[in-house]
Amino acid sequence: MILKSVEITNLRKIEDKVFRFNKGLNALIGQNAVGKTTVLEAIFLLISGKSFRAQRLQDLISRGQEGFQIIIHFQKQGIGNQWQFWINSKIFLRQF
């Protein structure tokens, strides 16, 4: 599987951003506290269904927002695919 891009909306400090990846080695470079680990957390969240940093998924929602969304575009055996994960705090809280 080849990761092509990650779209993140309202996840922690990332409001609306698309991260595109090239074939081969990619690096996330930036100042402290700008969201590098959040990108890795988003990928992990889609793969595992949980965060490696937060106990509750609603804690990942950016302040003042109702939910977050992650979309990952990837290629597997030459075919493009996407996975999408979203949490809306009002819907999520009703499930408990």
The first five atom37 places (N, CA, C, CB, O) and aatype in JSON, in Angstrom:
{
  "aatype": [12, 9, 10, 11, 15, 19, 6, 9, 16, 2, 10, 1, 11, 9, 6, 3, 11, 19, 13, 1, 13, 2, 11, 7, 10, 2, 0, 10, 9, 7, 5, 2, 0, 19, 7, 11, 16, 16, 19, 10, 6, 0, 9, 13, 10, 10, 9, 15, 7, 11, 15, 13, 1, 0, 5, 1, 10, 5, 3, 10, 9, 15, 1, 7, 5, 6, 7, 13, 5, 9, 9, 9, 8, 13, 5, 11, 5, 7, 9, 7, 2, 5, 17, 5, 13, 17, 9, 2, 15, 11, 9, 13, 10, 1, 5, 13],
  "atom_mask": [
    [1, 1, 1, 1, 1],
    [1, 1, 1, 1, 1],
    [1, 1, 1, 1, 1],
    [1, 1, 1, 1, 1],
    [1, 1, 1, 1, 1],
    [1, 1, 1, 1, 1],
    [1, 1, 1, 1, 1],
    [1, 1, 1, 1, 1],
    [1, 1, 1, 1, 1],
    [1, 1, 1, 1, 1],
    [1, 1, 1, 1, 1],
    [1, 1, 1, 1, 1],
    [1, 1, 1, 1, 1],
    [1, 1, 1, 1, 1],
    [1, 1, 1, 1, 1],
    [1, 1, 1, 1, 1],
    [1, 1, 1, 1, 1],
    [1, 1, 1, 1, 1],
    [1, 1, 1, 1, 1],
    [1, 1, 1, 1, 1],
    [1, 1, 1, 1, 1],
    [1, 1, 1, 1, 1],
    [1, 1, 1, 1, 1],
    [1, 1, 1, 0, 1],
    [1, 1, 1, 1, 1],
    [1, 1, 1, 1, 1],
    [1, 1, 1, 1, 1],
    [1, 1, 1, 1, 1],
    [1, 1, 1, 1, 1],
    [1, 1, 1, 0, 1],
    [1, 1, 1, 1, 1],
    [1, 1, 1, 1, 1],
    [1, 1, 1, 1, 1],
    [1, 1, 1, 1, 1],
    [1, 1, 1, 0, 1],
    [1, 1, 1, 1, 1],
    [1, 1, 1, 1, 1],
    [1, 1, 1, 1, 1],
    [1, 1, 1, 1, 1],
    [1, 1, 1, 1, 1],
    [1, 1, 1, 1, 1],
    [1, 1, 1, 1, 1],
    [1, 1, 1, 1, 1],
    [1, 1, 1, 1, 1],
    [1, 1, 1, 1, 1],
    [1, 1, 1, 1, 1],
    [1, 1, 1, 1, 1],
    [1, 1, 1, 1, 1],
    [1, 1, 1, 0, 1],
    [1, 1, 1, 1, 1],
    [1, 1, 1, 1, 1],
    [1, 1, 1, 1, 1],
    [1, 1, 1, 1, 1],
    [1, 1, 1, 1, 1],
    [1, 1, 1, 1, 1],
    [1, 1, 1, 1, 1],
    [1, 1, 1, 1, 1],
    [1, 1, 1, 1, 1],
    [1, 1, 1, 1, 1],
    [1, 1, 1, 1, 1],
    [1, 1, 1, 1, 1],
    [1, 1, 1, 1, 1],
    [1, 1, 1, 1, 1],
    [1, 1, 1, 0, 1],
    [1, 1, 1, 1, 1],
    [1, 1, 1, 1, 1],
    [1, 1, 1, 0, 1],
    [1, 1, 1, 1, 1],
    [1, 1, 1, 1, 1],
    [1, 1, 1, 1, 1],
    [1, 1, 1, 1, 1],
    [1, 1, 1, 1, 1],
    [1, 1, 1, 1, 1],
    [1, 1, 1, 1, 1],
    [1, 1, 1, 1, 1],
    [1, 1, 1, 1, 1],
    [1, 1, 1, 1, 1],
    [1, 1, 1, 0, 1],
    [1, 1, 1, 1, 1],
    [1, 1, 1, 0, 1],
    [1, 1, 1, 1, 1],
    [1, 1, 1, 1, 1],
    [1, 1, 1, 1, 1],
    [1, 1, 1, 1, 1],
    [1, 1, 1, 1, 1],
    [1, 1, 1, 1, 1],
    [1, 1, 1, 1, 1],
    [1, 1, 1, 1, 1],
    [1, 1, 1, 1, 1],
    [1, 1, 1, 1, 1],
    [1, 1, 1, 1, 1],
    [1, 1, 1, 1, 1],
    [1, 1, 1, 1, 1],
    [1, 1, 1, 1, 1],
    [1, 1, 1, 1, 1],
    [1, 1, 1, 1, 1]
  ],
  "atom_positions": [
    [[0.84, -1.17, 0.0], [0.0, 0.0, 0.0], [0.9, 1.25, 0.0], [-0.96, -0.01, 1.22], [1.87, 1.33, 0.75]],
    [[0.55, 2.21, -0.86], [1.3, 3.45, -0.96], [0.4, 4.59, -0.5], [1.81, 3.69, -2.42], [-0.66, 4.82, -1.08]],
    [[0.82, 5.29, 0.52], [0.07, 6.43, 1.04], [0.27, 7.61, 0.1], [0.52, 6.79, 2.49], [1.4, 8.02, -0.18]],
    [[-0.83, 8.17, -0.4], [-0.77, 9.3, -1.33], [-1.0, 10.63, -0.63], [-1.81, 9.12, -2.43], [-0.26, 11.59, -0.86]],
    [[-2.02, 10.7, 0.23], [-2.31, 11.95, 0.93], [-3.17, 11.71, 2.17], [-3.01, 12.94, -0.01], [-3.84, 10.68, 2.29]],
    [[-3.12, 12.67, 3.07], [-3.94, 12.68, 4.27], [-4.59, 14.05, 4.35], [-3.1, 12.35, 5.56], [-3.91, 15.07, 4.34]],
    [[-5.93, 14.06, 4.42], [-6.69, 15.3, 4.6], [-7.19, 15.34, 6.03], [-7.87, 15.39, 3.57], [-7.84, 14.4, 6.49]],
    [[-6.9, 16.42, 6.72], [-7.28, 16.55, 8.13], [-8.08, 17.83, 8.31], [-6.02, 16.54, 9.06], [-7.68, 18.9, 7.86]],
    [[-9.22, 17.71, 8.98], [-10.05, 18.87, 9.28], [-10.41, 18.85, 10.77], [-11.34, 18.87, 8.4], [-11.0, 17.88, 11.26]],
    [[-10.07, 19.91, 11.47], [-10.43, 20.12, 12.88], [-9.93, 19.03, 13.82], [-11.92, 20.22, 13.01], [-10.63, 18.65, 14.77]],
    [[-8.75, 18.52, 13.57], [-8.12, 17.54, 14.46], [-7.0, 18.24, 15.22], [-7.57, 16.29, 13.65], [-6.0, 18.66, 14.63]],
    [[-7.17, 18.37, 16.51], [-6.24, 19.09, 17.38], [-6.0, 20.5, 16.83], [-4.89, 18.32, 17.51], [-6.96, 21.26, 16.69]],
    [[-4.76, 20.88, 16.5], [-4.46, 22.23, 16.01], [-4.61, 22.37, 14.5], [-3.06, 22.61, 16.41], [-4.5, 23.48, 13.98]],
    [[-4.84, 21.29, 13.8], [-4.94, 21.35, 12.34], [-6.38, 21.63, 11.95], [-4.43, 20.03, 11.69], [-7.26, 20.8, 12.17]],
    [[-6.62, 22.8, 11.35], [-7.99, 23.19, 10.97], [-8.43, 22.55, 9.67], [-8.08, 24.7, 10.85], [-9.49, 21.93, 9.61]],
    [[-7.64, 22.69, 8.64], [-7.99, 22.15, 7.32], [-6.71, 22.08, 6.48], [-9.08, 23.04, 6.61], [-6.23, 23.1, 5.99]],
    [[-6.17, 20.89, 6.33], [-4.88, 20.75, 5.67], [-4.81, 19.43, 4.91], [-3.74, 20.84, 6.69], [-5.35, 18.42, 5.35]],
    [[-4.14, 19.46, 3.76], [-3.88, 18.25, 2.98], [-2.38, 18.03, 2.96], [-4.47, 18.37, 1.52], [-1.61, 18.93, 2.6]],
    [[-1.95, 16.84, 3.33], [-0.54, 16.45, 3.29], [-0.37, 15.44, 2.17], [-0.07, 15.86, 4.67], [-0.99, 14.38, 2.2]],
    [[0.45, 15.76, 1.2], [0.69, 14.86, 0.06], [2.06, 14.19, 0.24], [0.63, 15.64, -1.3], [3.02, 14.81, 0.69]],
    [[2.11, 12.92, -0.13], [3.32, 12.13, 0.05], [3.82, 11.64, -1.31], [3.08, 10.95, 1.0], [3.03, 11.33, -2.2]],
    [[5.13, 11.58, -1.44], [5.77, 11.05, -2.65], [6.13, 9.6, -2.43], [7.03, 11.88, -3.03], [6.19, 9.13, -1.29]],
    [[6.38, 8.9, -3.51], [6.84, 7.52, -3.42], [8.2, 7.52, -2.72], [6.94, 6.86, -4.83], [9.03, 8.4, -2.97]],
    [[8.43, 6.57, -1.85], [9.7, 6.5, -1.14], [9.61, 7.14, 0.23], [0.0, 0.0, 0.0], [8.56, 7.14, 0.86]],
    [[10.74, 7.67, 0.68], [10.85, 8.24, 2.02], [10.31, 9.66, 2.07], [12.3, 8.21, 2.48], [10.63, 10.48, 1.21]],
    [[9.48, 9.95, 3.06], [8.93, 11.29, 3.29], [9.25, 11.69, 4.72], [7.38, 11.32, 3.03], [9.36, 10.83, 5.6]],
    [[9.4, 12.99, 4.96], [9.69, 13.5, 6.3], [8.74, 14.63, 6.63], [11.16, 13.97, 6.4], [8.4, 15.45, 5.78]],
    [[8.3, 14.67, 7.88], [7.52, 15.79, 8.41], [8.46, 16.67, 9.2], [6.31, 15.29, 9.3], [9.0, 16.26, 10.22]],
    [[8.67, 17.88, 8.72], [9.62, 18.79, 9.34], [8.9, 20.08, 9.69], [10.83, 19.07, 8.39], [8.12, 20.6, 8.89]],
    [[9.16, 20.61, 10.89], [8.55, 21.87, 11.3], [8.89, 22.22, 12.72], [0.0, 0.0, 0.0], [9.52, 21.44, 13.44]],
    [[8.46, 23.4, 13.13], [8.67, 23.87, 14.5], [7.92, 22.97, 15.48], [8.21, 25.34, 14.64], [7.09, 22.15, 15.08]],
    [[8.22, 23.14, 16.75], [7.51, 22.42, 17.79], [6.04, 22.84, 17.82], [8.17, 22.65, 19.17], [5.72, 24.01, 17.58]],
    [[5.16, 21.89, 18.12], [3.74, 22.14, 18.34], [3.01, 22.69, 17.12], [3.57, 23.09, 19.48], [2.1, 23.51, 17.26]],
    [[3.39, 22.26, 15.91], [2.68, 22.71, 14.71], [1.82, 21.6, 14.09], [3.67, 23.21, 13.67], [1.07, 21.87, 13.15]],
    [[1.91, 20.36, 14.61], [1.03, 19.31, 14.14], [1.69, 18.11, 13.48], [0.0, 0.0, 0.0], [0.99, 17.28, 12.89]],
    [[3.0, 17.97, 13.57], [3.67, 16.82, 12.95], [3.17, 15.5, 13.54], [5.19, 16.94, 13.13], [2.86, 14.57, 12.8]],
    [[3.1, 15.43, 14.86], [2.63, 14.21, 15.51], [1.15, 13.99, 15.25], [2.9, 14.27, 17.01], [0.7, 12.84, 15.2]],
    [[0.39, 15.06, 15.08], [-1.03, 14.93, 14.77], [-1.25, 14.23, 13.43], [-1.69, 16.3, 14.76], [-2.22, 13.48, 13.29]],
    [[-0.38, 14.47, 12.46], [-0.48, 13.78, 11.17], [-0.28, 12.28, 11.37], [0.56, 14.34, 10.15], [-1.04, 11.47, 10.83]],
    [[0.72, 11.91, 12.15], [0.96, 10.49, 12.44], [-0.2, 9.89, 13.23], [2.28, 10.32, 13.23], [-0.61, 8.76, 12.99]],
    [[-0.73, 10.67, 14.16], [-1.87, 10.21, 14.96], [-3.09, 9.98, 14.07], [-2.2, 11.23, 16.06], [-3.84, 9.02, 14.29]],
    [[-3.31, 10.84, 13.08], [-4.44, 10.69, 12.16], [-4.33, 9.38, 11.37], [-4.51, 11.88, 11.19], [-5.31, 8.66, 11.21]],
    [[-3.15, 9.09, 10.88], [-2.92, 7.84, 10.13], [-3.15, 6.64, 11.05], [-1.48, 7.81, 9.54], [-3.82, 5.68, 10.67]],
    [[-2.59, 6.69, 12.25], [-2.76, 5.61, 13.22], [-4.22, 5.43, 13.58], [-1.94, 5.9, 14.48], [-4.69, 4.29, 13.7]],
    [[-4.95, 6.53, 13.74], [-6.36, 6.48, 14.09], [-7.18, 5.76, 13.02], [-6.89, 7.87, 14.29], [-8.07, 4.97, 13.34]],
    [[-6.88, 6.04, 11.76], [-7.62, 5.36, 10.69], [-7.29, 3.88, 10.61], [-7.32, 6.02, 9.36], [-8.16, 3.07, 10.29]],
    [[-6.07, 3.54, 10.89], [-5.66, 2.13, 10.81], [-6.19, 1.33, 12.01], [-4.13, 2.03, 10.75], [-6.65, 0.2, 11.84]],
    [[-6.11, 1.91, 13.21], [-6.43, 1.16, 14.43], [-7.78, 1.48, 15.05], [-5.37, 1.39, 15.44], [-8.31, 0.69, 15.83]],
    [[-8.33, 2.65, 14.72], [-9.59, 3.06, 15.33], [-9.43, 3.72, 16.68], [0.0, 0.0, 0.0], [-10.42, 3.99, 17.36]],
    [[-8.18, 3.99, 17.08], [-7.95, 4.66, 18.37], [-6.74, 5.58, 18.26], [-7.74, 3.62, 19.5], [-5.94, 5.49, 17.33]],
    [[-6.64, 6.47, 19.24], [-5.52, 7.4, 19.31], [-4.42, 6.83, 20.18], [-5.98, 8.77, 19.85], [-4.7, 6.1, 21.14]],
    [[-3.17, 7.14, 19.86], [-2.08, 6.72, 20.75], [-1.77, 7.81, 21.78], [-0.82, 6.39, 19.93], [-0.87, 7.65, 22.6]],
    [[-2.52, 8.94, 21.74], [-2.28, 10.05, 22.67], [-3.48, 10.37, 23.55], [-1.88, 11.27, 21.91], [-3.29, 10.88, 24.65]],
    [[-4.68, 10.1, 23.11], [-5.89, 10.51, 23.85], [-6.7, 9.29, 24.25], [-6.75, 11.47, 23.01], [-6.78, 8.3, 23.51]],
    [[-7.31, 9.36, 25.41], [-8.19, 8.29, 25.88], [-9.52, 8.31, 25.15], [-8.41, 8.41, 27.4], [-10.06, 7.26, 24.79]],
    [[-10.06, 9.53, 24.93], [-11.38, 9.69, 24.31], [-11.22, 10.39, 22.97], [-12.34, 10.48, 25.24], [-10.51, 11.39, 22.88]],
    [[-11.87, 9.89, 21.93], [-11.75, 10.47, 20.6], [-12.28, 11.89, 20.54], [-12.49, 9.61, 19.59], [-11.75, 12.7, 19.77]],
    [[-13.31, 12.23, 21.32], [-13.82, 13.6, 21.28], [-12.8, 14.61, 21.79], [-15.09, 13.69, 22.1], [-12.94, 15.8, 21.51]],
    [[-11.78, 14.17, 22.52], [-10.71, 15.07, 22.97], [-9.82, 15.52, 21.82], [-9.87, 14.39, 24.04], [-9.04, 16.47, 21.98]],
    [[-9.92, 14.88, 20.67], [-9.1, 15.24, 19.51], [-9.71, 16.39, 18.71], [-8.93, 14.04, 18.61], [-9.03, 16.98, 17.87]],
    [[-10.97, 16.72, 18.95], [-11.66, 17.76, 18.19], [-11.06, 19.12, 18.52], [-13.18, 17.74, 18.48], [-10.86, 19.45, 19.69]],
    [[-10.79, 19.9, 17.48], [-10.26, 21.26, 17.68], [-11.23, 22.07, 18.53], [-10.0, 21.97, 16.32], [-12.44, 21.89, 18.43]],
    [[-10.69, 22.96, 19.36], [-11.53, 23.81, 20.21], [-12.51, 24.62, 19.39], [-10.66, 24.75, 21.05], [-12.17, 25.2, 18.36]],
    [[-13.75, 24.64, 19.86], [-14.78, 25.42, 19.21], [-15.42, 24.75, 18.01], [0.0, 0.0, 0.0], [-16.29, 25.34, 17.37]],
    [[-15.0, 23.53, 17.68], [-15.55, 22.8, 16.54], [-16.44, 21.66, 17.03], [-14.41, 22.25, 15.64], [-16.33, 21.23, 18.18]],
    [[-17.33, 21.19, 16.17], [-18.25, 20.11, 16.55], [-17.71, 18.73, 16.23], [-19.57, 20.3, 15.86], [-18.22, 17.73, 16.75]],
    [[-16.69, 18.63, 15.4], [-16.17, 17.33, 15.05], [-14.89, 17.44, 14.24], [0.0, 0.0, 0.0], [-14.42, 18.54, 13.94]],
    [[-14.33, 16.29, 13.89], [-13.15, 16.26, 13.02], [-13.34, 15.22, 11.94], [-11.87, 15.97, 13.84], [-14.2, 14.34, 12.03]],
    [[-12.52, 15.34, 10.9], [-12.56, 14.39, 9.79], [-11.14, 14.11, 9.31], [-13.43, 14.95, 8.62], [-10.29, 14.99, 9.27]],
    [[-10.91, 12.85, 8.96], [-9.63, 12.43, 8.38], [-9.96, 11.62, 7.13], [-8.76, 11.59, 9.4], [-10.79, 10.71, 7.17]],
    [[-9.3, 11.94, 6.03], [-9.43, 11.15, 4.79], [-8.03, 10.77, 4.35], [-10.2, 11.96, 3.66], [-7.16, 11.63, 4.21]],
    [[-7.82, 9.51, 4.12], [-6.53, 9.02, 3.62], [-6.73, 8.46, 2.22], [-5.93, 7.94, 4.58], [-7.61, 7.62, 1.99]],
    [[-5.92, 8.93, 1.3], [-5.91, 8.4, -0.07], [-4.67, 7.53, -0.22], [-5.93, 9.57, -1.15], [-3.57, 7.93, 0.15]],
    [[-4.87, 6.33, -0.75], [-3.74, 5.41, -0.92], [-3.93, 4.59, -2.18], [-3.59, 4.48, 0.3], [-5.01, 4.55, -2.77]],
    [[-2.86, 3.95, -2.58], [-2.88, 3.09, -3.76], [-2.46, 1.69, -3.35], [-1.95, 3.65, -4.9], [-1.44, 1.51, -2.68]],
    [[-3.25, 0.72, -3.75], [-2.94, -0.68, -3.44], [-3.09, -1.48, -4.72], [-3.86, -1.25, -2.3], [-4.16, -1.5, -5.33]],
    [[-2.04, -2.14, -5.13], [-2.0, -2.93, -6.36], [-2.47, -2.1, -7.56], [-2.88, -4.18, -6.21], [-3.2, -2.59, -8.42]],
    [[-2.02, -0.84, -7.59], [-2.31, 0.04, -8.71], [-3.69, 0.66, -8.72], [0.0, 0.0, 0.0], [-4.04, 1.39, -9.65]],
    [[-4.48, 0.39, -7.69], [-5.85, 0.9, -7.63], [-5.94, 1.94, -6.51], [-6.88, -0.25, -7.41], [-5.53, 1.68, -5.38]],
    [[-6.49, 3.12, -6.83], [-6.66, 4.18, -5.85], [-7.83, 3.9, -4.92], [0.0, 0.0, 0.0], [-8.9, 3.46, -5.36]],
    [[-7.63, 4.16, -3.64], [-8.65, 3.95, -2.61], [-8.63, 5.1, -1.63], [-8.43, 2.6, -1.87], [-7.69, 5.89, -1.61]],
    [[-9.67, 5.19, -0.83], [-9.66, 6.15, 0.27], [-10.4, 5.59, 1.46], [-10.28, 7.49, -0.17], [-11.37, 4.84, 1.31]],
    [[-9.93, 5.96, 2.65], [-10.6, 5.65, 3.91], [-10.96, 6.97, 4.54], [-9.71, 4.77, 4.86], [-10.2, 7.94, 4.47]],
    [[-12.13, 7.02, 5.16], [-12.58, 8.24, 5.8], [-13.03, 7.94, 7.22], [-13.71, 8.89, 4.99], [-13.67, 6.92, 7.48]],
    [[-12.7, 8.83, 8.12], [-13.08, 8.69, 9.53], [-13.53, 10.06, 10.01], [-11.88, 8.15, 10.41], [-12.83, 11.04, 9.81]],
    [[-14.7, 10.13, 10.64], [-15.15, 11.4, 11.19], [-15.85, 11.17, 12.52], [-16.08, 12.12, 10.21], [-16.46, 10.13, 12.76]],
    [[-15.74, 12.16, 13.36], [-16.41, 12.15, 14.66], [-17.12, 13.48, 14.81], [-15.39, 11.91, 15.84], [-16.53, 14.53, 14.6]],
    [[-18.38, 13.43, 15.16], [-19.15, 14.61, 15.5], [-19.43, 14.51, 16.99], [-20.48, 14.73, 14.64], [-20.0, 13.52, 17.44]],
    [[-19.05, 15.51, 17.74], [-19.15, 15.42, 19.2], [-20.57, 15.18, 19.68], [-18.62, 16.68, 19.84], [-20.77, 14.46, 20.66]],
    [[-21.56, 15.75, 19.02], [-22.94, 15.57, 19.46], [-23.41, 14.15, 19.21], [-23.85, 16.56, 18.75], [-24.05, 13.54, 20.08]],
    [[-23.1, 13.6, 18.04], [-23.47, 12.22, 17.73], [-22.68, 11.25, 18.6], [-23.23, 11.91, 16.24], [-23.23, 10.3, 19.15]],
    [[-21.38, 11.5, 18.73], [-20.5, 10.61, 19.49], [-20.94, 10.55, 20.94], [-19.04, 11.07, 19.39], [-20.98, 9.47, 21.54]],
    [[-21.27, 11.7, 21.53], [-21.65, 11.72, 22.94], [-22.99, 11.02, 23.18], [-21.72, 13.16, 23.43], [-23.21, 10.5, 24.27]],
    [[-23.87, 11.01, 22.19], [-25.17, 10.34, 22.35], [-25.0, 8.81, 22.42], [-26.1, 10.71, 21.19], [-25.85, 8.12, 22.97]],
    [[-23.92, 8.3, 21.86], [-23.74, 6.85, 21.82], [-23.38, 6.29, 23.19], [-22.66, 6.48, 20.82], [-23.48, 5.08, 23.4]],
    [[-22.98, 7.12, 24.14], [-22.59, 6.64, 25.46], [-23.71, 6.77, 26.45], [-21.39, 7.38, 25.96], [-23.55, 6.41, 27.61]]
  ]
}
